[in-house]
């Protein structure tokens, strides 16, 4: 697995990271998580991204990473979900960092994101500053922001964050020429989430879930040509080699899916003609489409 610098943070991350949102529910066992983490490390995946809102994900990762914590760049998200504390306040960030340290059984967090909060929250005094204070206290190595649109642009331009996370896929290209390009110019690391774009090729009819339905609509409007590649490989390679993207996150509880993404990235960038076709289709059909939170 290729290791890449995460902007100017001093961290190096695998080109494919594990998005751990799928491991927090009752359908996944502790043994499943242990096998997933071990298999990810064996495949060269050194980046794991979680969040307080992902059920038991943080707690399970804390147990699964016992004895191998130093092998991963560990990322989580804060700003909400602290009992007795209002969401999106300085204290919710400060206490959220402390709680995440306990759940993940570690003495420091490599990346901590403000999790998809609105622009008004970012502009409010106290929230981003509380995260920077956690960095100064040695609890967090890099302060980061996860989100889309105007808030993402503000975060990139603010000078407050060393990394950002946003949607990047064949059906999510809105940030590539805007926030991501500006982040790269400033030395800010970029994690591309939803690299598979909710895998819209799986459905013969419009799915009922709103976010998946939106991806399905976009996929049909773009009418991309896979050019003989499998859809997962096409989507993964598009996102992983997009200019300015440090790593892509594959959200899964299935080791085989993560391994498939790693194999796809080993095949390198898409050929220029295929890439130009995908970018050109989005420029026409996707004009006005925003990034999907």
XYZ file of C-alpha atoms in Angstrom:
293
model
C 0.000 0.000 0.000
C 1.315 3.413 -0.973
C 1.948 5.782 1.937
C 1.285 9.451 1.293
C 1.946 12.631 3.267
C -1.169 14.118 4.833
C -0.493 17.645 3.680
C 2.057 19.355 5.909
C 0.881 17.647 9.096
C 3.892 15.370 9.360
C 1.621 12.320 9.255
C 1.795 9.674 6.528
C -1.346 7.739 5.649
C -2.123 4.758 3.449
C -3.794 5.685 0.170
C -6.822 3.668 1.306
C -8.183 4.061 4.820
C -10.849 2.175 6.732
C -14.027 4.119 7.400
C -15.272 2.521 10.603
C -18.877 3.697 10.510
C -20.155 0.197 9.763
C -18.667 -1.569 12.775
C -20.672 0.078 15.532
C -23.960 -1.801 15.253
C -25.255 -5.065 16.728
C -24.830 -6.894 13.417
C -21.037 -6.741 13.874
C -19.316 -8.730 16.630
C -16.143 -7.977 18.561
C -14.477 -10.880 16.749
C -15.545 -9.394 13.398
C -13.933 -6.081 14.279
C -10.732 -7.746 15.456
C -10.464 -9.673 12.167
C -11.222 -6.540 10.143
C -8.563 -4.481 11.894
C -5.981 -7.254 11.649
C -6.748 -7.824 7.984
C -6.594 -4.104 7.266
C -3.142 -3.859 8.805
C -2.006 -6.925 6.847
C -3.200 -5.186 3.649
C -1.125 -2.102 4.459
C -4.051 0.054 5.598
C -2.705 2.383 8.290
C -5.536 4.948 8.473
C -8.739 4.322 10.455
C -11.513 6.912 10.715
C -14.339 6.720 13.242
C -16.741 9.045 15.096
C -18.836 9.299 18.233
C -22.000 8.933 16.137
C -20.918 5.541 14.752
C -22.491 3.509 17.553
C -19.913 1.385 19.370
C -17.241 1.961 16.737
C -14.817 3.866 18.963
C -15.105 1.425 21.862
C -14.631 -1.591 19.604
C -11.651 -0.052 17.869
C -10.087 0.731 21.226
C -10.198 -2.934 22.133
C -9.188 -4.190 18.663
C -6.163 -1.883 18.524
C -4.709 -3.062 21.825
C -1.056 -3.814 21.186
C -1.110 -2.334 17.678
C -2.182 1.264 18.245
C 1.163 2.611 17.018
C 0.610 1.031 13.608
C -2.307 3.285 12.667
C -3.191 6.915 12.144
C -6.350 7.173 14.217
C -9.016 9.714 13.271
C -12.295 10.576 14.969
C -14.871 13.374 15.140
C -16.323 15.544 17.906
C -18.678 18.413 18.674
C -21.804 16.636 19.866
C -23.106 13.773 21.981
C -21.551 14.704 25.341
C -24.125 14.075 28.096
C -25.233 17.277 29.807
C -23.280 19.535 27.438
C -24.857 21.509 24.555
C -23.693 20.401 21.115
C -21.300 22.609 19.164
C -19.825 24.472 22.096
C -16.228 24.725 23.183
C -16.914 22.408 26.083
C -18.534 19.803 23.830
C -15.292 19.705 21.866
C -13.003 19.634 24.907
C -15.034 16.969 26.737
C -15.581 15.094 23.485
C -11.846 14.752 22.938
C -11.366 13.450 26.485
C -14.194 10.937 26.067
C -12.811 9.740 22.720
C -9.400 9.166 24.300
C -11.034 6.901 26.870
C -13.178 4.998 24.390
C -10.281 4.483 21.994
C -7.904 3.570 24.836
C -5.152 5.879 23.707
C -3.221 8.837 25.095
C -3.485 10.900 21.921
C -5.633 11.139 18.795
C -3.869 11.674 15.489
C -6.748 13.486 13.755
C -9.876 14.997 15.251
C -12.527 16.530 13.007
C -15.336 18.901 13.765
C -18.046 16.678 12.319
C -19.998 18.322 9.494
C -21.055 21.385 11.470
C -22.498 24.390 9.669
C -20.632 27.537 8.732
C -22.247 29.490 11.562
C -20.744 27.051 14.074
C -17.275 27.385 12.583
C -17.506 31.162 12.699
C -18.622 31.121 16.341
C -15.819 31.751 18.809
C -14.874 28.782 20.923
C -15.429 25.663 18.832
C -12.441 25.570 16.496
C -10.374 27.214 19.224
C -11.228 24.414 21.672
C -9.951 21.867 19.186
C -6.736 23.808 18.711
C -6.347 23.918 22.491
C -6.536 20.119 22.532
C -3.686 20.099 19.994
C -1.636 22.445 22.193
C -2.318 20.166 25.180
C -0.888 17.172 23.291
C -4.174 15.269 23.211
C -4.617 15.727 19.460
C -1.939 15.870 16.794
C -3.932 17.535 13.983
C -7.158 19.549 14.101
C -9.441 18.862 11.150
C -12.853 19.601 9.677
C -15.313 17.266 7.944
C -18.001 18.771 5.745
C -18.987 20.248 2.415
C -19.792 23.475 0.606
C -19.297 26.912 2.118
C -18.283 25.510 5.516
C -15.570 23.374 3.910
C -14.204 26.357 2.000
C -14.182 28.440 5.190
C -12.314 25.695 7.020
C -9.702 25.461 4.263
C -9.166 29.210 4.170
C -9.241 29.780 7.936
C -5.759 28.531 8.792
C -7.260 26.646 11.757
C -7.084 23.119 10.366
C -4.318 20.850 9.151
C -6.652 18.474 7.343
C -10.189 18.264 5.979
C -12.534 15.463 4.992
C -15.128 15.674 2.227
C -16.956 13.546 -0.327
C -14.961 12.577 -3.415
C -16.258 10.144 -6.030
C -17.414 9.897 -9.615
C -20.798 11.239 -8.454
C -19.257 13.716 -5.943
C -16.775 15.957 -7.751
C -17.920 19.359 -6.499
C -14.945 19.993 -4.208
C -12.183 18.942 -6.619
C -11.657 22.287 -8.336
C -12.593 24.365 -5.295
C -11.909 23.405 -1.699
C -9.601 20.480 -2.473
C -7.465 22.472 -4.890
C -7.205 25.284 -2.344
C -6.372 22.819 0.419
C -3.559 21.339 -1.648
C -2.160 24.802 -2.338
C -2.105 25.504 1.409
C -0.552 22.171 2.380
C -3.754 20.912 4.020
C -4.308 17.153 3.940
C -7.519 15.869 2.344
C -9.355 12.647 3.187
C -11.891 11.669 0.539
C -14.944 9.988 2.040
C -17.697 8.085 0.208
C -15.241 7.026 -2.483
C -17.757 4.493 -3.814
C -20.513 7.094 -3.860
C -22.968 4.720 -2.101
C -22.380 2.170 -4.901
C -25.391 3.270 -7.001
C -24.764 0.607 -9.656
C -26.210 -1.978 -7.243
C -29.800 -0.925 -7.854
C -32.127 -1.568 -10.780
C -34.708 0.842 -9.381
C -34.422 4.040 -7.345
C -33.662 3.031 -3.731
C -35.763 4.451 -0.891
C -32.922 5.864 1.257
C -32.566 9.590 0.392
C -28.764 9.722 0.225
C -28.505 6.532 -1.832
C -31.345 7.708 -4.062
C -29.471 10.942 -4.753
C -26.360 8.968 -5.716
C -28.516 6.757 -7.974
C -29.995 9.848 -9.678
C -26.561 11.284 -10.271
C -25.185 8.008 -11.582
C -28.007 7.751 -14.129
C -27.577 11.384 -15.176
C -23.818 11.032 -15.655
C -24.051 7.692 -17.508
C -20.342 6.951 -16.871
C -18.501 4.455 -19.013
C -16.526 1.947 -16.946
C -14.417 1.027 -19.954
C -14.183 -2.615 -18.980
C -13.357 -1.936 -15.331
C -15.570 -3.019 -12.464
C -17.510 -0.164 -10.932
C -15.837 -0.418 -7.491
C -12.372 -0.276 -9.069
C -13.315 2.654 -11.311
C -14.758 4.678 -8.426
C -11.904 3.867 -6.061
C -9.166 4.757 -8.533
C -10.952 7.971 -9.548
C -11.085 9.186 -5.936
C -7.719 7.873 -4.745
C -5.787 9.617 -7.511
C -7.778 12.853 -7.636
C -5.315 15.774 -7.361
C -4.989 16.972 -3.784
C -6.513 13.878 -2.180
C -4.211 12.288 0.400
C -6.286 9.146 1.026
C -9.744 7.745 0.442
C -11.907 6.188 3.132
C -13.757 2.978 2.365
C -16.615 2.527 4.807
C -17.111 -1.176 5.353
C -17.271 -3.954 7.910
C -16.241 -6.497 5.270
C -12.529 -7.153 4.897
C -12.904 -8.322 1.287
C -14.289 -4.913 0.268
C -11.311 -3.153 1.837
C -8.897 -5.549 0.159
C -10.586 -4.952 -3.204
C -10.066 -1.215 -2.779
C -6.405 -1.733 -1.935
C -5.927 -3.897 -5.035
C -7.666 -1.294 -7.201
C -5.346 1.469 -5.995
C -2.327 -0.711 -6.707
C -3.378 -0.585 -10.379
C -2.635 3.136 -10.436
C -4.521 6.123 -11.835
C -7.194 5.827 -14.495
C -6.026 6.410 -18.036
C -6.260 10.084 -19.061
C -9.047 9.542 -21.587
C -11.229 7.721 -19.050
C -10.575 10.393 -16.438
C -11.360 13.204 -18.881
C -14.628 11.507 -19.772
C -15.708 11.266 -16.121
C -14.721 14.839 -15.365
C -16.363 16.138 -18.512
C -19.633 14.358 -17.794
C -19.785 15.902 -14.330
C -18.992 19.368 -15.686
C -22.099 19.125 -17.882
C -24.644 17.030 -15.996
C -23.401 17.845 -12.508
C -23.295 21.610 -12.768
C -24.727 22.907 -9.501
C -24.495 19.613 -7.622
C -23.110 20.142 -4.132
C -20.994 17.791 -2.087
C -23.031 15.222 -0.173
C -22.565 15.342 3.602
